[in-house]
Amino acid sequence: VMENLDLDLLLQENLTLNKMKKQILSILYITIVSFGFAQDFNIKSEESVVEFNYVSEGAIGTIKGVSGTIHFDINNLSDSYFETKADISSINTSNKTRDKHLNAPDYFHTDKYPHLIFKSESLKVDEGEFVLVGKMTIKEISKTEEIRFNYKDNVFEGRCVIYSNDYEIKKQKTREESKILVKITVPVL
């Protein structure tokens, strides 16, 4: 009878220890997930780049100097927000004459409007990638744009399509002719 009682006590202690281990592991997991995915990121501005392809003009180039605030909460996407800007005067198309012209008043007018600005309004997941919707502002003209992106190895990498006609950068006959393909790479700490 004593052996059965000892065995019962050992089983109960073992069950209690297993429950405690599960609770501790659950709390530890929640803590790690919360700290690992709900955070404010510092942008590595010197490594960040906006690449573009102005399709109808055959012009490709980069804009550097991305800065701003990123709060990314993978567990609660509605709490996430992105407020960033890029230094348009850093535009580089590998043609100094074109770059100077792009900074002039008839294009970006960077003396008056030095930044391309993006402020998010919503974030969701669609087809395995994040979809960030927000206002992009160029030359004080704001339009709703969608950036599809992934986050991996401390790098946000996104893409979107904008139209120069929308921002009065260079008017084309049709909106489609003003298509600019954009790729955004933002490493963070």
JSON list of C-alpha atoms in Angstrom, two decimals:
[
{"chain": "A", "resi": 1, "resn": "VAL", "atom": "CA", "xyz": [0.00, 0.00, 0.00]},
{"chain": "A", "resi": 2, "resn": "MET", "atom": "CA", "xyz": [2.91, 2.34, 0.88]},
{"chain": "A", "resi": 3, "resn": "GLU", "atom": "CA", "xyz": [4.56, 1.64, -2.49]},
{"chain": "A", "resi": 4, "resn": "ASN", "atom": "CA", "xyz": [1.31, 2.48, -4.32]},
{"chain": "A", "resi": 5, "resn": "LEU", "atom": "CA", "xyz": [0.98, 5.71, -2.31]},
{"chain": "A", "resi": 6, "resn": "ASP", "atom": "CA", "xyz": [4.60, 6.70, -3.10]},
{"chain": "A", "resi": 7, "resn": "LEU", "atom": "CA", "xyz": [4.04, 5.89, -6.76]},
{"chain": "A", "resi": 8, "resn": "ASP", "atom": "CA", "xyz": [0.85, 7.99, -6.80]},
{"chain": "A", "resi": 9, "resn": "LEU", "atom": "CA", "xyz": [2.68, 10.92, -5.18]},
{"chain": "A", "resi": 10, "resn": "LEU", "atom": "CA", "xyz": [5.52, 10.65, -7.69]},
{"chain": "A", "resi": 11, "resn": "LEU", "atom": "CA", "xyz": [3.06, 10.61, -10.58]},
{"chain": "A", "resi": 12, "resn": "GLN", "atom": "CA", "xyz": [1.24, 13.67, -9.22]},
{"chain": "A", "resi": 13, "resn": "GLU", "atom": "CA", "xyz": [4.54, 15.54, -8.69]},
{"chain": "A", "resi": 14, "resn": "ASN", "atom": "CA", "xyz": [5.63, 14.60, -12.19]},
{"chain": "A", "resi": 15, "resn": "LEU", "atom": "CA", "xyz": [2.34, 15.83, -13.66]},
{"chain": "A", "resi": 16, "resn": "THR", "atom": "CA", "xyz": [2.61, 19.08, -11.67]},
{"chain": "A", "resi": 17, "resn": "LEU", "atom": "CA", "xyz": [6.21, 19.60, -12.86]},
{"chain": "A", "resi": 18, "resn": "ASN", "atom": "CA", "xyz": [5.17, 18.95, -16.47]},
{"chain": "A", "resi": 19, "resn": "LYS", "atom": "CA", "xyz": [2.34, 21.52, -16.19]},
{"chain": "A", "resi": 20, "resn": "MET", "atom": "CA", "xyz": [4.75, 24.06, -14.70]},
{"chain": "A", "resi": 21, "resn": "LYS", "atom": "CA", "xyz": [7.30, 23.40, -17.47]},
{"chain": "A", "resi": 22, "resn": "LYS", "atom": "CA", "xyz": [4.61, 23.91, -20.12]},
{"chain": "A", "resi": 23, "resn": "GLN", "atom": "CA", "xyz": [3.47, 27.15, -18.48]},
{"chain": "A", "resi": 24, "resn": "ILE", "atom": "CA", "xyz": [7.03, 28.46, -18.20]},
{"chain": "A", "resi": 25, "resn": "LEU", "atom": "CA", "xyz": [7.77, 27.50, -21.82]},
{"chain": "A", "resi": 26, "resn": "SER", "atom": "CA", "xyz": [4.54, 29.17, -22.98]},
{"chain": "A", "resi": 27, "resn": "ILE", "atom": "CA", "xyz": [5.40, 32.39, -21.12]},
{"chain": "A", "resi": 28, "resn": "LEU", "atom": "CA", "xyz": [8.95, 32.28, -22.48]},
{"chain": "A", "resi": 29, "resn": "TYR", "atom": "CA", "xyz": [7.69, 31.75, -26.04]},
{"chain": "A", "resi": 30, "resn": "ILE", "atom": "CA", "xyz": [5.21, 34.65, -25.81]},
{"chain": "A", "resi": 31, "resn": "THR", "atom": "CA", "xyz": [7.93, 36.90, -24.41]},
{"chain": "A", "resi": 32, "resn": "ILE", "atom": "CA", "xyz": [10.39, 36.00, -27.17]},
{"chain": "A", "resi": 33, "resn": "VAL", "atom": "CA", "xyz": [7.77, 36.48, -29.90]},
{"chain": "A", "resi": 34, "resn": "SER", "atom": "CA", "xyz": [6.71, 39.83, -28.45]},
{"chain": "A", "resi": 35, "resn": "PHE", "atom": "CA", "xyz": [10.25, 41.14, -28.18]},
{"chain": "A", "resi": 36, "resn": "GLY", "atom": "CA", "xyz": [11.29, 39.65, -31.48]},
{"chain": "A", "resi": 37, "resn": "PHE", "atom": "CA", "xyz": [8.52, 40.99, -33.70]},
{"chain": "A", "resi": 38, "resn": "ALA", "atom": "CA", "xyz": [6.93, 44.04, -32.11]},
{"chain": "A", "resi": 39, "resn": "GLN", "atom": "CA", "xyz": [9.60, 46.65, -32.23]},
{"chain": "A", "resi": 40, "resn": "ASP", "atom": "CA", "xyz": [10.80, 50.00, -33.42]},
{"chain": "A", "resi": 41, "resn": "PHE", "atom": "CA", "xyz": [13.56, 49.73, -35.99]},
{"chain": "A", "resi": 42, "resn": "ASN", "atom": "CA", "xyz": [16.42, 52.10, -36.69]},
{"chain": "A", "resi": 43, "resn": "ILE", "atom": "CA", "xyz": [16.95, 52.50, -40.42]},
{"chain": "A", "resi": 44, "resn": "LYS", "atom": "CA", "xyz": [20.47, 52.05, -41.75]},
{"chain": "A", "resi": 45, "resn": "SER", "atom": "CA", "xyz": [20.13, 55.17, -43.86]},
{"chain": "A", "resi": 46, "resn": "GLU", "atom": "CA", "xyz": [23.52, 54.89, -45.53]},
{"chain": "A", "resi": 47, "resn": "GLU", "atom": "CA", "xyz": [22.68, 51.38, -46.80]},
{"chain": "A", "resi": 48, "resn": "SER", "atom": "CA", "xyz": [19.05, 52.04, -47.78]},
{"chain": "A", "resi": 49, "resn": "VAL", "atom": "CA", "xyz": [18.20, 52.62, -51.42]},
{"chain": "A", "resi": 50, "resn": "VAL", "atom": "CA", "xyz": [15.22, 53.30, -53.66]},
{"chain": "A", "resi": 51, "resn": "GLU", "atom": "CA", "xyz": [15.81, 51.91, -57.16]},
{"chain": "A", "resi": 52, "resn": "PHE", "atom": "CA", "xyz": [13.61, 52.99, -60.04]},
{"chain": "A", "resi": 53, "resn": "ASN", "atom": "CA", "xyz": [12.96, 52.20, -63.68]},
{"chain": "A", "resi": 54, "resn": "TYR", "atom": "CA", "xyz": [11.11, 54.88, -65.66]},
{"chain": "A", "resi": 55, "resn": "VAL", "atom": "CA", "xyz": [9.89, 52.38, -68.24]},
{"chain": "A", "resi": 56, "resn": "SER", "atom": "CA", "xyz": [8.96, 54.62, -71.22]},
{"chain": "A", "resi": 57, "resn": "GLU", "atom": "CA", "xyz": [12.10, 56.74, -70.84]},
{"chain": "A", "resi": 58, "resn": "GLY", "atom": "CA", "xyz": [14.45, 53.81, -70.37]},
{"chain": "A", "resi": 59, "resn": "ALA", "atom": "CA", "xyz": [15.90, 55.59, -67.34]},
{"chain": "A", "resi": 60, "resn": "ILE", "atom": "CA", "xyz": [17.05, 53.60, -64.34]},
{"chain": "A", "resi": 61, "resn": "GLY", "atom": "CA", "xyz": [18.60, 54.96, -61.18]},
{"chain": "A", "resi": 62, "resn": "THR", "atom": "CA", "xyz": [18.72, 55.19, -57.42]},
{"chain": "A", "resi": 63, "resn": "ILE", "atom": "CA", "xyz": [17.77, 57.53, -54.60]},
{"chain": "A", "resi": 64, "resn": "LYS", "atom": "CA", "xyz": [19.61, 57.13, -51.30]},
{"chain": "A", "resi": 65, "resn": "GLY", "atom": "CA", "xyz": [19.28, 58.53, -47.83]},
{"chain": "A", "resi": 66, "resn": "VAL", "atom": "CA", "xyz": [16.14, 56.75, -46.59]},
{"chain": "A", "resi": 67, "resn": "SER", "atom": "CA", "xyz": [15.34, 57.76, -42.99]},
{"chain": "A", "resi": 68, "resn": "GLY", "atom": "CA", "xyz": [12.34, 57.77, -40.68]},
{"chain": "A", "resi": 69, "resn": "THR", "atom": "CA", "xyz": [10.43, 55.59, -38.25]},
{"chain": "A", "resi": 70, "resn": "ILE", "atom": "CA", "xyz": [9.41, 51.95, -38.61]},
{"chain": "A", "resi": 71, "resn": "HIS", "atom": "CA", "xyz": [7.30, 50.22, -35.96]},
{"chain": "A", "resi": 72, "resn": "PHE", "atom": "CA", "xyz": [6.62, 46.68, -37.12]},
{"chain": "A", "resi": 73, "resn": "ASP", "atom": "CA", "xyz": [4.38, 44.40, -35.06]},
{"chain": "A", "resi": 74, "resn": "ILE", "atom": "CA", "xyz": [3.96, 41.07, -36.83]},
{"chain": "A", "resi": 75, "resn": "ASN", "atom": "CA", "xyz": [1.52, 39.92, -34.13]},
{"chain": "A", "resi": 76, "resn": "ASN", "atom": "CA", "xyz": [-0.74, 42.96, -34.53]},
{"chain": "A", "resi": 77, "resn": "LEU", "atom": "CA", "xyz": [-0.32, 44.49, -37.99]},
{"chain": "A", "resi": 78, "resn": "SER", "atom": "CA", "xyz": [-2.79, 47.29, -37.24]},
{"chain": "A", "resi": 79, "resn": "ASP", "atom": "CA", "xyz": [-0.29, 48.66, -34.66]},
{"chain": "A", "resi": 80, "resn": "SER", "atom": "CA", "xyz": [2.49, 48.84, -37.27]},
{"chain": "A", "resi": 81, "resn": "TYR", "atom": "CA", "xyz": [3.42, 52.08, -38.98]},
{"chain": "A", "resi": 82, "resn": "PHE", "atom": "CA", "xyz": [6.04, 53.31, -41.40]},
{"chain": "A", "resi": 83, "resn": "GLU", "atom": "CA", "xyz": [6.94, 56.99, -41.77]},
{"chain": "A", "resi": 84, "resn": "THR", "atom": "CA", "xyz": [9.91, 57.38, -44.09]},
{"chain": "A", "resi": 85, "resn": "LYS", "atom": "CA", "xyz": [11.52, 59.84, -46.43]},
{"chain": "A", "resi": 86, "resn": "ALA", "atom": "CA", "xyz": [14.22, 59.65, -49.08]},
{"chain": "A", "resi": 87, "resn": "ASP", "atom": "CA", "xyz": [16.61, 62.41, -50.14]},
{"chain": "A", "resi": 88, "resn": "ILE", "atom": "CA", "xyz": [15.63, 63.05, -53.78]},
{"chain": "A", "resi": 89, "resn": "SER", "atom": "CA", "xyz": [18.70, 65.22, -54.41]},
{"chain": "A", "resi": 90, "resn": "SER", "atom": "CA", "xyz": [20.78, 62.02, -54.13]},
{"chain": "A", "resi": 91, "resn": "ILE", "atom": "CA", "xyz": [19.22, 60.80, -57.41]},
{"chain": "A", "resi": 92, "resn": "ASN", "atom": "CA", "xyz": [21.75, 58.95, -59.55]},
{"chain": "A", "resi": 93, "resn": "THR", "atom": "CA", "xyz": [21.03, 57.73, -63.08]},
{"chain": "A", "resi": 94, "resn": "SER", "atom": "CA", "xyz": [24.72, 57.43, -64.06]},
{"chain": "A", "resi": 95, "resn": "ASN", "atom": "CA", "xyz": [24.25, 60.56, -66.18]},
{"chain": "A", "resi": 96, "resn": "LYS", "atom": "CA", "xyz": [25.27, 63.75, -64.33]},
{"chain": "A", "resi": 97, "resn": "THR", "atom": "CA", "xyz": [23.51, 66.03, -66.83]},
{"chain": "A", "resi": 98, "resn": "ARG", "atom": "CA", "xyz": [20.24, 64.10, -66.42]},
{"chain": "A", "resi": 99, "resn": "ASP", "atom": "CA", "xyz": [20.64, 64.02, -62.62]},
{"chain": "A", "resi": 100, "resn": "LYS", "atom": "CA", "xyz": [21.08, 67.80, -62.52]},
{"chain": "A", "resi": 101, "resn": "HIS", "atom": "CA", "xyz": [18.00, 68.22, -64.72]},
{"chain": "A", "resi": 102, "resn": "LEU", "atom": "CA", "xyz": [15.95, 65.87, -62.51]},
{"chain": "A", "resi": 103, "resn": "ASN", "atom": "CA", "xyz": [16.74, 68.11, -59.50]},
{"chain": "A", "resi": 104, "resn": "ALA", "atom": "CA", "xyz": [15.60, 71.22, -61.41]},
{"chain": "A", "resi": 105, "resn": "PRO", "atom": "CA", "xyz": [12.20, 72.97, -60.95]},
{"chain": "A", "resi": 106, "resn": "ASP", "atom": "CA", "xyz": [10.58, 71.34, -64.02]},
{"chain": "A", "resi": 107, "resn": "TYR", "atom": "CA", "xyz": [11.11, 67.86, -62.49]},
{"chain": "A", "resi": 108, "resn": "PHE", "atom": "CA", "xyz": [11.59, 67.23, -58.73]},
{"chain": "A", "resi": 109, "resn": "HIS", "atom": "CA", "xyz": [12.52, 70.82, -57.76]},
{"chain": "A", "resi": 110, "resn": "THR", "atom": "CA", "xyz": [14.66, 69.48, -54.92]},
{"chain": "A", "resi": 111, "resn": "ASP", "atom": "CA", "xyz": [15.60, 72.92, -53.62]},
{"chain": "A", "resi": 112, "resn": "LYS", "atom": "CA", "xyz": [11.95, 73.39, -52.66]},
{"chain": "A", "resi": 113, "resn": "TYR", "atom": "CA", "xyz": [10.88, 69.72, -52.23]},
{"chain": "A", "resi": 114, "resn": "PRO", "atom": "CA", "xyz": [13.95, 67.76, -51.06]},
{"chain": "A", "resi": 115, "resn": "HIS", "atom": "CA", "xyz": [12.20, 64.54, -49.99]},
{"chain": "A", "resi": 116, "resn": "LEU", "atom": "CA", "xyz": [9.98, 61.78, -51.22]},
{"chain": "A", "resi": 117, "resn": "ILE", "atom": "CA", "xyz": [7.79, 61.00, -48.18]},
{"chain": "A", "resi": 118, "resn": "PHE", "atom": "CA", "xyz": [5.75, 57.89, -47.33]},
{"chain": "A", "resi": 119, "resn": "LYS", "atom": "CA", "xyz": [3.34, 57.54, -44.37]},
{"chain": "A", "resi": 120, "resn": "SER", "atom": "CA", "xyz": [1.53, 54.26, -43.92]},
{"chain": "A", "resi": 121, "resn": "GLU", "atom": "CA", "xyz": [-2.19, 53.95, -43.30]},
{"chain": "A", "resi": 122, "resn": "SER", "atom": "CA", "xyz": [-2.63, 50.17, -43.16]},
{"chain": "A", "resi": 123, "resn": "LEU", "atom": "CA", "xyz": [-0.72, 46.90, -43.29]},
{"chain": "A", "resi": 124, "resn": "LYS", "atom": "CA", "xyz": [-1.98, 43.43, -44.15]},
{"chain": "A", "resi": 125, "resn": "VAL", "atom": "CA", "xyz": [-0.73, 40.09, -45.45]},
{"chain": "A", "resi": 126, "resn": "ASP", "atom": "CA", "xyz": [-1.69, 38.96, -48.94]},
{"chain": "A", "resi": 127, "resn": "GLU", "atom": "CA", "xyz": [-0.38, 35.95, -50.86]},
{"chain": "A", "resi": 128, "resn": "GLY", "atom": "CA", "xyz": [2.54, 35.42, -48.49]},
{"chain": "A", "resi": 129, "resn": "GLU", "atom": "CA", "xyz": [3.82, 39.01, -48.44]},
{"chain": "A", "resi": 130, "resn": "PHE", "atom": "CA", "xyz": [3.05, 42.19, -46.56]},
{"chain": "A", "resi": 131, "resn": "VAL", "atom": "CA", "xyz": [1.02, 44.93, -48.25]},
{"chain": "A", "resi": 132, "resn": "LEU", "atom": "CA", "xyz": [1.59, 48.44, -46.94]},
{"chain": "A", "resi": 133, "resn": "VAL", "atom": "CA", "xyz": [-0.88, 51.12, -48.04]},
{"chain": "A", "resi": 134, "resn": "GLY", "atom": "CA", "xyz": [-0.20, 54.77, -47.39]},
{"chain": "A", "resi": 135, "resn": "LYS", "atom": "CA", "xyz": [0.30, 58.28, -48.71]},
{"chain": "A", "resi": 136, "resn": "MET", "atom": "CA", "xyz": [3.33, 58.97, -50.86]},
{"chain": "A", "resi": 137, "resn": "THR", "atom": "CA", "xyz": [4.17, 62.64, -51.20]},
{"chain": "A", "resi": 138, "resn": "ILE", "atom": "CA", "xyz": [6.33, 64.10, -53.95]},
{"chain": "A", "resi": 139, "resn": "LYS", "atom": "CA", "xyz": [6.40, 67.86, -54.53]},
{"chain": "A", "resi": 140, "resn": "GLU", "atom": "CA", "xyz": [3.58, 68.31, -51.96]},
{"chain": "A", "resi": 141, "resn": "ILE", "atom": "CA", "xyz": [1.33, 66.05, -54.05]},
{"chain": "A", "resi": 142, "resn": "SER", "atom": "CA", "xyz": [0.05, 63.10, -52.00]},
{"chain": "A", "resi": 143, "resn": "LYS", "atom": "CA", "xyz": [-1.37, 59.92, -53.51]},
{"chain": "A", "resi": 144, "resn": "THR", "atom": "CA", "xyz": [-2.35, 56.59, -51.99]},
{"chain": "A", "resi": 145, "resn": "GLU", "atom": "CA", "xyz": [0.18, 53.93, -52.98]},
{"chain": "A", "resi": 146, "resn": "GLU", "atom": "CA", "xyz": [0.62, 50.24, -52.20]},
{"chain": "A", "resi": 147, "resn": "ILE", "atom": "CA", "xyz": [4.02, 48.77, -51.35]},
{"chain": "A", "resi": 148, "resn": "ARG", "atom": "CA", "xyz": [4.32, 44.99, -51.31]},
{"chain": "A", "resi": 149, "resn": "PHE", "atom": "CA", "xyz": [7.24, 43.83, -49.17]},
{"chain": "A", "resi": 150, "resn": "ASN", "atom": "CA", "xyz": [9.00, 41.05, -47.31]},
{"chain": "A", "resi": 151, "resn": "TYR", "atom": "CA", "xyz": [11.04, 41.25, -44.13]},
{"chain": "A", "resi": 152, "resn": "LYS", "atom": "CA", "xyz": [14.00, 38.91, -43.75]},
{"chain": "A", "resi": 153, "resn": "ASP", "atom": "CA", "xyz": [17.43, 39.11, -42.08]},
{"chain": "A", "resi": 154, "resn": "ASN", "atom": "CA", "xyz": [16.79, 42.66, -40.80]},
{"chain": "A", "resi": 155, "resn": "VAL", "atom": "CA", "xyz": [15.97, 43.98, -44.28]},
{"chain": "A", "resi": 156, "resn": "PHE", "atom": "CA", "xyz": [12.65, 45.32, -45.53]},
{"chain": "A", "resi": 157, "resn": "GLU", "atom": "CA", "xyz": [12.50, 44.80, -49.29]},
{"chain": "A", "resi": 158, "resn": "GLY", "atom": "CA", "xyz": [9.52, 46.16, -51.19]},
{"chain": "A", "resi": 159, "resn": "ARG", "atom": "CA", "xyz": [8.24, 47.12, -54.59]},
{"chain": "A", "resi": 160, "resn": "CYS", "atom": "CA", "xyz": [5.56, 49.35, -56.00]},
{"chain": "A", "resi": 161, "resn": "VAL", "atom": "CA", "xyz": [4.48, 51.10, -59.16]},
{"chain": "A", "resi": 162, "resn": "ILE", "atom": "CA", "xyz": [3.98, 54.86, -59.31]},
{"chain": "A", "resi": 163, "resn": "TYR", "atom": "CA", "xyz": [3.19, 57.20, -62.20]},
{"chain": "A", "resi": 164, "resn": "SER", "atom": "CA", "xyz": [5.06, 60.44, -62.90]},
{"chain": "A", "resi": 165, "resn": "ASN", "atom": "CA", "xyz": [1.84, 62.02, -64.24]},
{"chain": "A", "resi": 166, "resn": "ASP", "atom": "CA", "xyz": [0.28, 61.62, -60.77]},
{"chain": "A", "resi": 167, "resn": "TYR", "atom": "CA", "xyz": [3.05, 63.70, -59.18]},
{"chain": "A", "resi": 168, "resn": "GLU", "atom": "CA", "xyz": [3.53, 66.19, -62.03]},
{"chain": "A", "resi": 169, "resn": "ILE", "atom": "CA", "xyz": [7.17, 65.12, -62.42]},
{"chain": "A", "resi": 170, "resn": "LYS", "atom": "CA", "xyz": [7.13, 64.63, -66.19]},
{"chain": "A", "resi": 171, "resn": "LYS", "atom": "CA", "xyz": [3.81, 64.61, -67.99]},
{"chain": "A", "resi": 172, "resn": "GLN", "atom": "CA", "xyz": [3.36, 61.87, -70.55]},
{"chain": "A", "resi": 173, "resn": "LYS", "atom": "CA", "xyz": [0.45, 61.58, -73.01]},
{"chain": "A", "resi": 174, "resn": "THR", "atom": "CA", "xyz": [-1.04, 58.67, -71.08]},
{"chain": "A", "resi": 175, "resn": "ARG", "atom": "CA", "xyz": [-0.76, 57.61, -67.47]},
{"chain": "A", "resi": 176, "resn": "GLU", "atom": "CA", "xyz": [0.57, 54.20, -68.52]},
{"chain": "A", "resi": 177, "resn": "GLU", "atom": "CA", "xyz": [3.48, 55.88, -70.33]},
{"chain": "A", "resi": 178, "resn": "SER", "atom": "CA", "xyz": [4.44, 57.53, -67.03]},
{"chain": "A", "resi": 179, "resn": "LYS", "atom": "CA", "xyz": [4.91, 54.20, -65.21]},
{"chain": "A", "resi": 180, "resn": "ILE", "atom": "CA", "xyz": [7.85, 53.96, -62.81]},
{"chain": "A", "resi": 181, "resn": "LEU", "atom": "CA", "xyz": [8.79, 50.60, -61.29]},
{"chain": "A", "resi": 182, "resn": "VAL", "atom": "CA", "xyz": [10.21, 51.06, -57.79]},
{"chain": "A", "resi": 183, "resn": "LYS", "atom": "CA", "xyz": [12.21, 48.70, -55.59]},
{"chain": "A", "resi": 184, "resn": "ILE", "atom": "CA", "xyz": [12.93, 49.72, -51.99]},
{"chain": "A", "resi": 185, "resn": "THR", "atom": "CA", "xyz": [15.62, 48.12, -49.82]},
{"chain": "A", "resi": 186, "resn": "VAL", "atom": "CA", "xyz": [15.77, 49.22, -46.19]},
{"chain": "A", "resi": 187, "resn": "PRO", "atom": "CA", "xyz": [18.19, 47.46, -43.82]},
{"chain": "A", "resi": 188, "resn": "VAL", "atom": "CA", "xyz": [17.42, 48.04, -40.12]},
{"chain": "A", "resi": 189, "resn": "LEU", "atom": "CA", "xyz": [18.88, 47.56, -36.69]}
]
